[in-house]
mmCIF file of C-alpha atoms in Angstrom:
data_model
loop_
_atom_site.group_PDB
_atom_site.id
_atom_site.type_symbol
_atom_site.label_atom_id
_atom_site.label_comp_id
_atom_site.label_asym_id
_atom_site.label_seq_id
_atom_site.Cartn_x
_atom_site.Cartn_y
_atom_site.Cartn_z
ATOM 1 C CA MET A 1240 16.905 29.120 -13.797
ATOM 2 C CA GLY A 1241 13.800 26.909 -13.325
ATOM 3 C CA ALA A 1242 12.491 23.745 -15.024
ATOM 4 C CA PHE A 1243 10.052 25.646 -17.322
ATOM 5 C CA GLU A 1244 12.981 28.051 -18.388
ATOM 6 C CA THR A 1245 15.150 24.961 -19.185
ATOM 7 C CA LEU A 1246 12.064 23.108 -20.943
ATOM 8 C CA THR A 1247 11.409 26.359 -23.186
ATOM 9 C CA LYS A 1248 15.126 26.301 -24.062
ATOM 10 C CA LEU A 1249 15.175 22.818 -24.685
ATOM 11 C CA LEU A 1250 12.081 23.099 -27.169
ATOM 12 C CA GLY A 1251 13.544 26.144 -28.660
ATOM 13 C CA ALA A 1252 16.612 24.123 -29.555
ATOM 14 C CA LEU A 1253 14.687 21.378 -31.011
ATOM 15 C CA SER A 1254 12.542 23.531 -33.051
ATOM 16 C CA PRO A 1255 14.438 24.005 -36.198
ATOM 17 C CA ASP A 1256 14.911 20.147 -36.480
ATOM 18 C CA LEU A 1257 12.847 18.364 -38.971
ATOM 19 C CA ASP A 1258 12.553 15.574 -36.606
ATOM 20 C CA VAL A 1259 10.478 17.546 -34.227
ATOM 21 C CA THR A 1260 6.656 17.610 -34.788
ATOM 22 C CA PHE A 1261 4.181 19.191 -32.700
ATOM 23 C CA GLY A 1262 0.233 18.492 -32.750
ATOM 24 C CA ASP A 1263 -2.177 20.337 -35.041
ATOM 25 C CA ASP A 1264 -2.452 23.892 -34.404
ATOM 26 C CA VAL A 1265 -0.056 23.930 -31.320
ATOM 27 C CA ASP A 1266 2.938 25.837 -31.384
ATOM 28 C CA ILE A 1267 5.681 26.259 -28.665
ATOM 29 C CA GLY A 1268 4.009 29.417 -27.377
ATOM 30 C CA ASP A 1269 1.373 27.121 -26.075
ATOM 31 C CA VAL A 1270 3.627 25.529 -23.587
ATOM 32 C CA ASP A 1271 3.388 27.495 -20.015
ATOM 33 C CA GLU A 1272 4.266 26.807 -16.531
ATOM 34 C CA GLU A 1273 0.959 24.776 -16.266
ATOM 35 C CA SER A 1274 1.739 22.257 -18.895
ATOM 36 C CA GLU A 1275 2.304 18.526 -18.145
ATOM 37 C CA VAL A 1276 5.419 16.984 -19.151
ATOM 38 C CA ARG A 1277 5.422 13.264 -19.975
ATOM 39 C CA ILE A 1278 8.948 11.640 -20.592
ATOM 40 C CA LYS A 1279 8.741 8.352 -22.595
ATOM 41 C CA THR A 1280 10.919 6.546 -25.171
ATOM 42 C CA GLU A 1281 8.453 5.052 -27.843
ATOM 43 C CA SER A 1282 8.439 7.657 -30.459
ATOM 44 C CA PRO A 1283 7.450 7.510 -33.923
ATOM 45 C CA GLY A 1284 10.691 9.276 -34.889
ATOM 46 C CA GLU A 1285 10.084 12.522 -32.944
ATOM 47 C CA LYS A 1286 12.173 14.210 -30.255
ATOM 48 C CA ALA A 1287 9.288 16.053 -28.731
ATOM 49 C CA HIS A 1288 5.617 16.403 -29.343
ATOM 50 C CA LEU A 1289 2.988 18.662 -28.012
ATOM 51 C CA THR A 1290 -0.898 17.760 -27.839
ATOM 52 C CA GLY A 1291 -3.118 20.076 -25.723
ATOM 53 C CA GLU A 1292 -1.590 20.966 -22.445
ATOM 54 C CA THR A 1293 0.961 17.947 -22.506
ATOM 55 C CA VAL A 1294 4.407 18.068 -23.701
ATOM 56 C CA TYR A 1295 6.043 14.495 -24.533
ATOM 57 C CA LEU A 1296 9.746 14.299 -24.495
ATOM 58 C CA TYR A 1297 11.575 11.401 -26.076
ATOM 59 C CA PRO A 1298 15.056 11.455 -24.661
ATOM 60 C CA GLU A 1299 16.040 8.531 -26.861
ATOM 61 C CA GLN A 1300 15.845 10.739 -29.899
ATOM 62 C CA LEU A 1301 17.992 13.522 -28.346
ATOM 63 C CA GLN A 1302 21.481 14.009 -29.049
ATOM 64 C CA GLY A 1303 24.434 16.101 -27.455
ATOM 65 C CA GLU A 1304 23.396 19.520 -26.118
ATOM 66 C CA GLU A 1305 19.748 18.428 -26.368
ATOM 67 C CA TYR A 1306 20.259 15.409 -23.803
ATOM 68 C CA VAL A 1307 22.064 17.559 -21.427
ATOM 69 C CA LEU A 1308 19.349 20.017 -21.433
ATOM 70 C CA PHE A 1309 16.827 17.365 -21.177
ATOM 71 C CA GLN A 1310 18.798 16.062 -17.854
ATOM 72 C CA LYS A 1311 18.894 19.594 -16.587
ATOM 73 C CA PHE A 1312 15.189 19.701 -17.033
ATOM 74 C CA VAL A 1313 14.520 16.670 -15.136
ATOM 75 C CA ARG A 1314 16.903 17.570 -12.240
ATOM 76 C CA GLU A 1315 15.102 21.055 -11.847
ATOM 77 C CA ALA A 1316 11.717 19.570 -12.167
ATOM 78 C CA LYS A 1317 12.478 17.428 -9.244
ATOM 79 C CA ARG A 1318 13.938 20.567 -7.279
ATOM 80 C CA ASP A 1319 10.776 22.579 -8.192
ATOM 81 C CA GLU A 1320 8.027 20.089 -7.608
ATOM 82 C CA GLY A 1321 9.862 18.337 -4.865
ATOM 83 C CA GLU A 1322 9.565 14.974 -6.961
ATOM 84 C CA VAL A 1323 9.317 13.321 -10.358
ATOM 85 C CA VAL A 1324 6.905 10.571 -10.614
ATOM 86 C CA ARG A 1325 6.336 7.715 -12.718
ATOM 87 C CA ALA A 1326 3.003 8.373 -14.747
ATOM 88 C CA ASP A 1327 1.379 5.315 -13.616
ATOM 89 C CA GLU A 1328 1.916 5.732 -10.060
ATOM 90 C CA LYS A 1329 0.872 9.524 -10.193
ATOM 91 C CA ASP A 1330 -2.834 9.101 -9.341
ATOM 92 C CA GLU A 1331 -2.136 6.794 -6.274
ATOM 93 C CA THR A 1332 0.591 9.044 -4.868
ATOM 94 C CA LYS A 1333 -1.749 11.971 -5.176
ATOM 95 C CA ALA A 1334 -4.706 9.932 -3.672
ATOM 96 C CA LEU A 1335 -2.284 8.967 -0.781
ATOM 97 C CA GLU A 1336 -1.105 12.589 -0.150
ATOM 98 C CA ASN A 1337 -4.830 13.653 -0.056
ATOM 99 C CA THR A 1338 -6.035 11.011 2.154
ATOM 100 C CA GLU A 1339 -7.944 12.197 5.229
ATOM 101 C CA THR A 1340 -5.441 10.987 8.099
ATOM 102 C CA VAL A 1341 -7.136 11.963 11.192
ATOM 103 C CA GLU A 1342 -8.409 8.511 12.203
ATOM 104 C CA ILE A 1343 -5.178 6.946 10.911
ATOM 105 C CA ASP A 1344 -3.066 9.285 12.957
ATOM 106 C CA ASP A 1345 -5.211 8.411 16.096
ATOM 107 C CA THR A 1346 -4.590 4.801 15.525
ATOM 108 C CA ILE A 1347 -0.972 4.906 14.990
ATOM 109 C CA GLN A 1348 -0.713 7.209 17.912
ATOM 110 C CA PHE A 1349 -2.297 4.425 20.093
ATOM 111 C CA PHE A 1350 -0.124 1.527 19.007
ATOM 112 C CA ASP A 1351 3.284 3.344 18.298
ATOM 113 C CA GLY A 1352 5.523 1.906 20.942
ATOM 114 C CA VAL A 1353 2.946 -0.663 22.213
ATOM 115 C CA ILE A 1354 3.462 -3.048 19.438
ATOM 116 C CA SER A 1355 6.585 -3.579 17.373
ATOM 117 C CA ASP A 1356 7.695 -0.986 14.539
ATOM 118 C CA ARG A 1357 7.279 -3.587 11.983
ATOM 119 C CA HIS A 1358 3.603 -4.308 13.067
ATOM 120 C CA VAL A 1359 2.952 -0.219 13.093
ATOM 121 C CA SER A 1360 4.622 -0.087 9.426
ATOM 122 C CA ILE A 1361 1.855 -2.797 8.535
ATOM 123 C CA LEU A 1362 -0.918 -1.267 10.427
ATOM 124 C CA ARG A 1363 -0.296 2.194 8.994
ATOM 125 C CA SER A 1364 -0.450 0.618 5.284
ATOM 126 C CA ALA A 1365 -3.283 -1.326 6.149
ATOM 127 C CA LEU A 1366 -5.358 1.715 7.300
ATOM 128 C CA TYR A 1367 -4.286 3.522 4.366
ATOM 129 C CA LEU A 1368 -5.611 0.615 2.254
ATOM 130 C CA ARG A 1369 -8.842 0.786 3.972
ATOM 131 C CA THR A 1370 -9.181 4.458 3.604
ATOM 132 C CA LEU A 1371 -8.581 4.386 -0.217
ATOM 133 C CA SER A 1372 -10.568 1.152 -0.907
ATOM 134 C CA GLU A 1373 -13.590 2.555 0.900
ATOM 135 C CA SER A 1374 -13.090 6.068 -0.987
ATOM 136 C CA ASP A 1375 -16.395 7.474 -2.435
ATOM 137 C CA ASP A 1376 -14.301 8.501 -5.195
ATOM 138 C CA PRO A 1377 -12.302 5.268 -6.044
ATOM 139 C CA LEU A 1378 -9.247 5.334 -8.012
ATOM 140 C CA PRO A 1379 -9.641 3.657 -11.309
ATOM 141 C CA ASP A 1380 -7.781 0.214 -11.699
ATOM 142 C CA PHE A 1381 -6.921 0.351 -7.967
ATOM 143 C CA ASP A 1382 -6.105 -3.314 -7.455
ATOM 144 C CA VAL A 1383 -6.750 -4.053 -3.764
ATOM 145 C CA GLY A 1384 -5.343 -7.427 -3.808
ATOM 146 C CA GLN A 1385 -2.181 -6.285 -5.409
ATOM 147 C CA LYS A 1386 -1.704 -3.862 -2.574
ATOM 148 C CA LYS A 1387 -2.165 -6.420 -0.255
ATOM 149 C CA ARG A 1388 0.620 -8.525 -1.960
ATOM 150 C CA ASP A 1389 2.707 -5.287 -1.842
ATOM 151 C CA ILE A 1390 2.474 -4.766 1.893
ATOM 152 C CA ALA A 1391 3.049 -8.660 2.470
ATOM 153 C CA GLU A 1392 6.103 -8.575 0.198
ATOM 154 C CA LYS A 1393 7.595 -5.580 2.010
ATOM 155 C CA TYR A 1394 6.713 -6.730 5.772
ATOM 156 C CA GLY A 1395 5.970 -10.480 5.748
ATOM 157 C CA TYR A 1396 3.051 -12.887 5.268
ATOM 158 C CA GLU A 1397 1.026 -12.018 8.426
ATOM 159 C CA SER A 1398 0.365 -8.510 6.930
ATOM 160 C CA TYR A 1399 -2.482 -10.334 5.145
ATOM 161 C CA TYR A 1400 -4.187 -11.068 8.647
ATOM 162 C CA MET A 1401 -3.523 -7.657 10.102
ATOM 163 C CA ILE A 1402 -4.866 -5.997 6.756
ATOM 164 C CA HIS A 1403 -8.199 -7.924 7.491
ATOM 165 C CA LEU A 1404 -8.254 -7.115 11.014
ATOM 166 C CA ALA A 1405 -7.472 -3.399 10.168
ATOM 167 C CA SER A 1406 -10.119 -3.297 7.618
ATOM 168 C CA SER A 1407 -12.529 -4.703 9.943
ATOM 169 C CA GLY A 1408 -11.983 -2.235 12.315
ATOM 170 C CA TYR A 1409 -10.389 -4.406 15.253
ATOM 171 C CA PHE A 1410 -7.556 -1.419 15.682
ATOM 172 C CA ASP A 1411 -10.257 1.209 16.029
ATOM 173 C CA GLU A 1412 -11.601 3.283 19.011
ATOM 174 C CA GLY A 1413 -13.388 0.917 21.357
ATOM 175 C CA ARG A 1414 -12.650 -2.182 19.543
ATOM 176 C CA TYR A 1415 -10.720 -5.366 20.485
ATOM 177 C CA PHE A 1416 -7.017 -4.415 20.329
ATOM 178 C CA ARG A 1417 -7.605 -1.280 22.290
ATOM 179 C CA GLU A 1418 -9.639 -2.725 24.832
ATOM 180 C CA LEU A 1419 -7.352 -5.376 25.328
ATOM 181 C CA TYR A 1420 -4.674 -2.990 26.098
ATOM 182 C CA HIS A 1421 -6.803 -1.127 28.782
ATOM 183 C CA GLU A 1422 -7.824 -4.622 30.380
ATOM 184 C CA LEU A 1423 -4.398 -5.417 30.625
ATOM 185 C CA GLU A 1424 -3.321 -1.814 31.839
ATOM 186 C CA THR A 1425 -5.578 -2.247 34.883
ATOM 187 C CA GLU A 1426 -4.624 -5.857 35.668
ATOM 188 C CA SER A 1427 -0.948 -5.753 35.204
ATOM 189 C CA ASP A 1428 2.405 -3.915 35.996
ATOM 190 C CA SER A 1429 3.886 -5.469 32.984
ATOM 191 C CA THR A 1430 1.196 -4.267 30.393
ATOM 192 C CA LEU A 1431 3.598 -3.507 27.305
ATOM 193 C CA GLY A 1432 5.659 -6.604 27.212
ATOM 194 C CA GLU A 1433 2.521 -8.697 28.174
ATOM 195 C CA TYR A 1434 0.515 -7.098 25.425
ATOM 196 C CA ARG A 1435 3.131 -7.249 22.715
ATOM 197 C CA ASP A 1436 3.452 -10.958 23.509
ATOM 198 C CA GLU A 1437 -0.470 -11.564 23.130
ATOM 199 C CA PHE A 1438 -0.741 -9.448 20.118
ATOM 200 C CA GLU A 1439 2.128 -11.180 18.193
ATOM 201 C CA GLU A 1440 0.618 -14.428 18.973
ATOM 202 C CA ILE A 1441 -2.626 -13.390 17.967
ATOM 203 C CA ILE A 1442 -1.502 -12.017 14.723
ATOM 204 C CA GLY A 1443 0.916 -14.916 13.935
ATOM 205 C CA GLU A 1444 -1.504 -17.658 14.824
ATOM 206 C CA LYS A 1445 -4.551 -15.923 13.559
ATOM 207 C CA LEU A 1446 -6.352 -16.606 16.849
ATOM 208 C CA ILE A 1447 -9.474 -14.198 17.097
ATOM 209 C CA GLY A 1448 -11.252 -14.945 13.649
ATOM 210 C CA THR A 1449 -11.334 -15.719 10.184
ATOM 211 C CA PHE A 1450 -12.193 -13.803 7.103
ATOM 212 C CA VAL A 1451 -14.110 -15.359 4.345
ATOM 213 C CA ASN A 1452 -13.334 -14.573 0.626
ATOM 214 C CA ALA A 1453 -16.313 -14.755 -2.168
ATOM 215 C CA ASP A 1454 -14.366 -17.853 -3.529
ATOM 216 C CA ASP A 1455 -14.824 -19.551 -0.332
ATOM 217 C CA THR A 1456 -17.240 -22.430 -0.082
ATOM 218 C CA THR A 1457 -19.340 -23.417 3.128
ATOM 219 C CA TYR A 1458 -17.025 -26.499 3.575
ATOM 220 C CA ASP A 1459 -13.844 -24.086 3.275
ATOM 221 C CA VAL A 1460 -15.321 -21.692 6.119
ATOM 222 C CA LYS A 1461 -16.525 -24.504 8.490
ATOM 223 C CA SER A 1462 -12.829 -26.108 8.206
ATOM 224 C CA ASP A 1463 -11.422 -22.811 8.767
ATOM 225 C CA VAL A 1464 -13.444 -22.083 11.938
ATOM 226 C CA LYS A 1465 -12.893 -25.480 13.274
ATOM 227 C CA ALA A 1466 -9.056 -25.129 12.867
ATOM 228 C CA GLY A 1467 -9.102 -21.637 14.257
ATOM 229 C CA ILE A 1468 -11.007 -22.729 17.276
ATOM 230 C CA ALA A 1469 -8.622 -25.638 17.900
ATOM 231 C CA LYS A 1470 -5.831 -23.092 17.891
ATOM 232 C CA HIS A 1471 -7.756 -20.799 20.062
ATOM 233 C CA PHE A 1472 -7.934 -23.976 22.738
ATOM 234 C CA ARG A 1473 -4.320 -24.845 22.084
ATOM 235 C CA TYR A 1474 -3.162 -21.089 22.748
ATOM 236 C CA ARG A 1475 -5.549 -19.628 24.982
ATOM 237 C CA PRO A 1476 -5.542 -15.920 23.701
ATOM 238 C CA PRO A 1477 -7.099 -13.316 26.171
ATOM 239 C CA ALA A 1478 -10.427 -13.124 23.861
ATOM 240 C CA ASP A 1479 -13.422 -15.391 24.490
ATOM 241 C CA PHE A 1480 -14.530 -15.117 20.875
ATOM 242 C CA PHE A 1481 -13.794 -16.385 17.475
ATOM 243 C CA ASP A 1482 -15.306 -14.152 14.803
ATOM 244 C CA VAL A 1483 -16.318 -15.356 11.195
ATOM 245 C CA CYS A 1484 -16.253 -12.153 8.909
ATOM 246 C CA GLY A 1485 -17.065 -11.485 5.357
ATOM 247 C CA MET A 1486 -18.061 -8.597 3.106
ATOM 248 C CA GLY A 1487 -20.874 -8.698 0.694
ATOM 249 C CA HIS A 1488 -23.778 -10.997 -0.066
ATOM 250 C CA ARG A 1489 -22.064 -13.819 -1.480
ATOM 251 C CA CYS A 1490 -20.022 -14.260 1.832
ATOM 252 C CA LYS A 1491 -23.120 -13.780 4.024
ATOM 253 C CA VAL A 1492 -24.857 -16.901 2.322
ATOM 254 C CA THR A 1493 -21.427 -18.910 2.821
ATOM 255 C CA ILE A 1494 -20.915 -17.779 6.510
ATOM 256 C CA ASP A 1495 -24.725 -18.378 7.181
ATOM 257 C CA GLY A 1496 -24.247 -21.897 5.732
ATOM 258 C CA ALA A 1497 -21.418 -23.044 7.673
ATOM 259 C CA VAL A 1498 -22.624 -21.746 10.806
ATOM 260 C CA GLU A 1499 -25.783 -23.749 10.348
ATOM 261 C CA ASP A 1500 -23.647 -26.853 9.809
ATOM 262 C CA LEU A 1501 -21.557 -26.135 12.775
ATOM 263 C CA GLU A 1502 -24.605 -25.829 14.768
ATOM 264 C CA ARG A 1503 -25.564 -29.242 13.712
ATOM 265 C CA ASP A 1504 -22.591 -30.561 14.619
ATOM 266 C CA TYR A 1505 -22.299 -28.905 17.801
ATOM 267 C CA GLU A 1506 -25.704 -28.011 19.252
ATOM 268 C CA GLU A 1507 -24.089 -26.454 22.448
ATOM 269 C CA MET A 1508 -22.374 -23.753 20.256
ATOM 270 C CA GLN A 1509 -23.170 -20.304 21.170
ATOM 271 C CA TYR A 1510 -22.660 -17.350 19.177
ATOM 272 C CA ASP A 1511 -23.865 -13.642 18.586
ATOM 273 C CA ASP A 1512 -24.304 -11.770 15.266
ATOM 274 C CA GLU A 1513 -22.200 -8.790 15.323
ATOM 275 C CA ASN A 1514 -22.829 -7.387 11.906
ATOM 276 C CA ARG A 1515 -21.047 -4.221 11.390
ATOM 277 C CA ASN A 1516 -22.370 -2.151 8.207
ATOM 278 C CA GLU A 1517 -22.021 -4.378 5.061
ATOM 279 C CA GLU A 1518 -19.782 -6.933 6.963
ATOM 280 C CA ARG A 1519 -21.459 -10.032 8.140
ATOM 281 C CA VAL A 1520 -19.822 -10.924 11.483
ATOM 282 C CA VAL A 1521 -20.700 -14.161 13.445
ATOM 283 C CA ARG A 1522 -18.952 -14.109 16.894
ATOM 284 C CA ILE A 1523 -18.646 -17.761 18.237
ATOM 285 C CA PHE A 1524 -17.793 -18.439 21.797
ATOM 286 C CA PRO A 1525 -15.366 -21.284 21.476
ATOM 287 C CA GLU A 1526 -15.599 -22.328 25.429
ATOM 288 C CA THR A 1527 -19.350 -23.523 24.673
ATOM 289 C CA ILE A 1528 -18.031 -26.402 22.539
ATOM 290 C CA ARG A 1529 -15.071 -27.249 24.320
ATOM 291 C CA GLY A 1530 -14.651 -30.850 24.899
ATOM 292 C CA PHE A 1531 -16.854 -31.945 21.852
ATOM 293 C CA GLY A 1532 -14.241 -33.033 19.483
ATOM 294 C CA ILE A 1533 -12.335 -29.915 18.279
ATOM 295 C CA GLU A 1534 -9.019 -29.956 19.884
ATOM 296 C CA MET B 1141 4.696 21.942 -13.907
ATOM 297 C CA ASP B 1142 3.673 18.379 -13.613
ATOM 298 C CA VAL B 1143 6.524 16.063 -14.710
ATOM 299 C CA THR B 1144 6.041 12.284 -15.205
ATOM 300 C CA PHE B 1145 7.942 9.499 -16.556
ATOM 301 C CA GLU B 1146 6.550 6.011 -18.323
ATOM 302 C CA LYS B 1147 8.359 3.014 -17.201
ATOM 303 C CA ASP B 1148 10.330 2.391 -20.556
ATOM 304 C CA ALA B 1149 12.082 5.840 -19.921
ATOM 305 C CA VAL B 1150 13.297 5.017 -16.325
ATOM 306 C CA ASP B 1151 16.961 4.731 -17.494
ATOM 307 C CA HIS B 1152 16.933 8.433 -18.984
ATOM 308 C CA VAL B 1153 15.441 9.768 -15.580
ATOM 309 C CA LEU B 1154 18.156 7.887 -13.593
ATOM 310 C CA ALA B 1155 21.023 9.023 -15.815
ATOM 311 C CA SER B 1156 19.725 12.730 -15.232
ATOM 312 C CA PHE B 1157 20.791 11.949 -11.616
ATOM 313 C CA ASP B 1158 24.174 10.051 -12.448
ATOM 314 C CA LYS B 1159 22.486 6.718 -11.760
ATOM 315 C CA ALA B 1160 22.794 3.841 -14.139
ATOM 316 C CA VAL B 1161 21.347 0.230 -14.388
ATOM 317 C CA ASP B 1162 23.684 -2.748 -13.791
ATOM 318 C CA GLU B 1163 23.474 -5.991 -15.720
ATOM 319 C CA ASN B 1164 20.672 -7.299 -13.150
ATOM 320 C CA GLY B 1165 18.514 -4.528 -13.644
ATOM 321 C CA TYR B 1166 19.356 -2.765 -10.235
ATOM 322 C CA VAL B 1167 20.176 1.109 -9.870
ATOM 323 C CA VAL B 1168 23.646 1.611 -9.308
ATOM 324 C CA ASP B 1169 25.575 4.982 -8.584
ATOM 325 C CA GLY B 1170 27.072 6.317 -11.842
ATOM 326 C CA ASP B 1171 30.465 6.990 -10.292
ATOM 327 C CA THR B 1172 31.104 4.089 -7.693
ATOM 328 C CA GLY B 1173 28.799 1.481 -9.360
ATOM 329 C CA GLU B 1174 27.150 0.685 -5.818
ATOM 330 C CA ARG B 1175 23.584 -0.299 -5.745
ATOM 331 C CA VAL B 1176 21.138 2.357 -4.711
ATOM 332 C CA ARG B 1177 18.969 1.719 -1.890
ATOM 333 C CA THR B 1178 15.662 2.792 -0.993
ATOM 334 C CA PRO B 1179 14.808 4.623 2.016
ATOM 335 C CA SER B 1180 13.974 1.564 3.790
ATOM 336 C CA GLY B 1181 17.263 0.058 2.854
ATOM 337 C CA ALA B 1182 16.304 -2.174 -0.046
ATOM 338 C CA GLU B 1183 18.099 -2.368 -3.399
ATOM 339 C CA LEU B 1184 15.883 -0.941 -6.164
ATOM 340 C CA GLU B 1185 15.288 -2.685 -9.571
ATOM 341 C CA ALA B 1186 15.005 0.076 -12.073
ATOM 342 C CA GLN B 1187 11.598 -1.325 -13.314
ATOM 343 C CA GLU B 1188 10.208 -0.372 -9.636
ATOM 344 C CA LEU B 1189 11.344 3.015 -9.492
ATOM 345 C CA ALA B 1190 8.181 5.048 -8.834
ATOM 346 C CA ILE B 1191 9.507 8.474 -7.515
ATOM 347 C CA VAL B 1192 12.649 10.381 -7.284
ATOM 348 C CA ALA B 1193 12.145 12.845 -4.526
ATOM 349 C CA HIS B 1194 13.885 15.764 -3.359
ATOM 350 C CA GLY B 1195 16.030 16.114 -0.285
ATOM 351 C CA SER B 1196 18.975 13.833 -0.044
ATOM 352 C CA GLU B 1197 17.783 12.435 -3.187
ATOM 353 C CA LEU B 1198 15.384 9.534 -2.407
ATOM 354 C CA PHE B 1199 14.616 6.823 -4.838
ATOM 355 C CA ILE B 1200 11.206 5.246 -3.929
ATOM 356 C CA ASP B 1201 10.012 1.913 -5.345
ATOM 357 C CA ASP B 1202 6.555 1.234 -6.518
ATOM 358 C CA ASN B 1203 5.397 -1.154 -3.780
ATOM 359 C CA PHE B 1204 2.155 0.413 -2.117
ATOM 360 C CA ALA B 1205 3.726 0.199 1.456
ATOM 361 C CA SER B 1206 6.740 2.198 0.051
ATOM 362 C CA LEU B 1207 4.531 4.868 -1.259
ATOM 363 C CA VAL B 1208 2.651 5.076 2.164
ATOM 364 C CA GLU B 1209 5.893 5.584 3.924
ATOM 365 C CA HIS B 1210 7.064 8.199 1.299
ATOM 366 C CA VAL B 1211 3.758 10.075 1.881
ATOM 367 C CA GLU B 1212 4.170 9.826 5.750
ATOM 368 C CA ARG B 1213 7.786 11.263 5.352
ATOM 369 C CA GLN B 1214 6.638 14.095 3.531
ATOM 370 C CA ARG B 1215 4.128 15.206 5.970
#
């Protein structure tokens, strides 16, 4: 017997009960294998309710054999469908299942075994997050900030930096982290260990750039850049740049203001515009201001 | 047949799989009382249960990264 048959049996067992109500003009015969079933407890004294295509079950109200049938139905639904999902996670789970993964798989394949398993897991979640948040058909109420916090809660605080980097494409084909691997590959016999050390230091110390939020002020960004460049001098990463990145008009204005201020303070500072689509990116070359007070 | 549950009905879904909730809100095995773990080895708070998946009966929490792991496992 499958979930549908058990549901029919359960509803049949409930029908004679005065506590069971059904929506207007709908009877039990309208329940079919395409119907949706929603399990909830808040019930206005009902055991089940049928509205359109959705059957609402209220297990709190079920007794004896009814409850046994309900539990059987849940187990069979899991067996038939492969899973039973919390209603408010349904859309997100579906969206994740339907995500186009060619680029994600390509990136994960490149870095799998190159960086640690934990960093691969962070990267995978970050790439899914990028794909969902850039979707043409965005999920309603999809809270990107909460998803970032989820990833950080699971894998640690440095997830935030990796999420920013992944979102800005630093792990993509032809971009910094892959190029660094190829560079070390041609220069050294111990590519993997060396790469992993460099990678973990870059991520842990945030050595190749800073990411600007809409709430940041020009002063915040200027301070972040100076602190980042000071670290760059201290740790000497294998990158000759420090990027300042931000999405949207507000961030662009803030970044431009901060760069103007920095230029005033450090006349020798050299930088390039490296804008990518909607993202404002200023690539500063730290060596051009070494010895001018940022140490 | 698309079957979903609301957060307030978690206890009843868990009971269907012989699981219960202890006094601290964690999912436990109904027979042994041992705390159930997610595929990544974490103890699971009942209010965070997002998916009960088929296979060796997997209980998935509602963290975005856990959902990504789950989807990857299903591929």
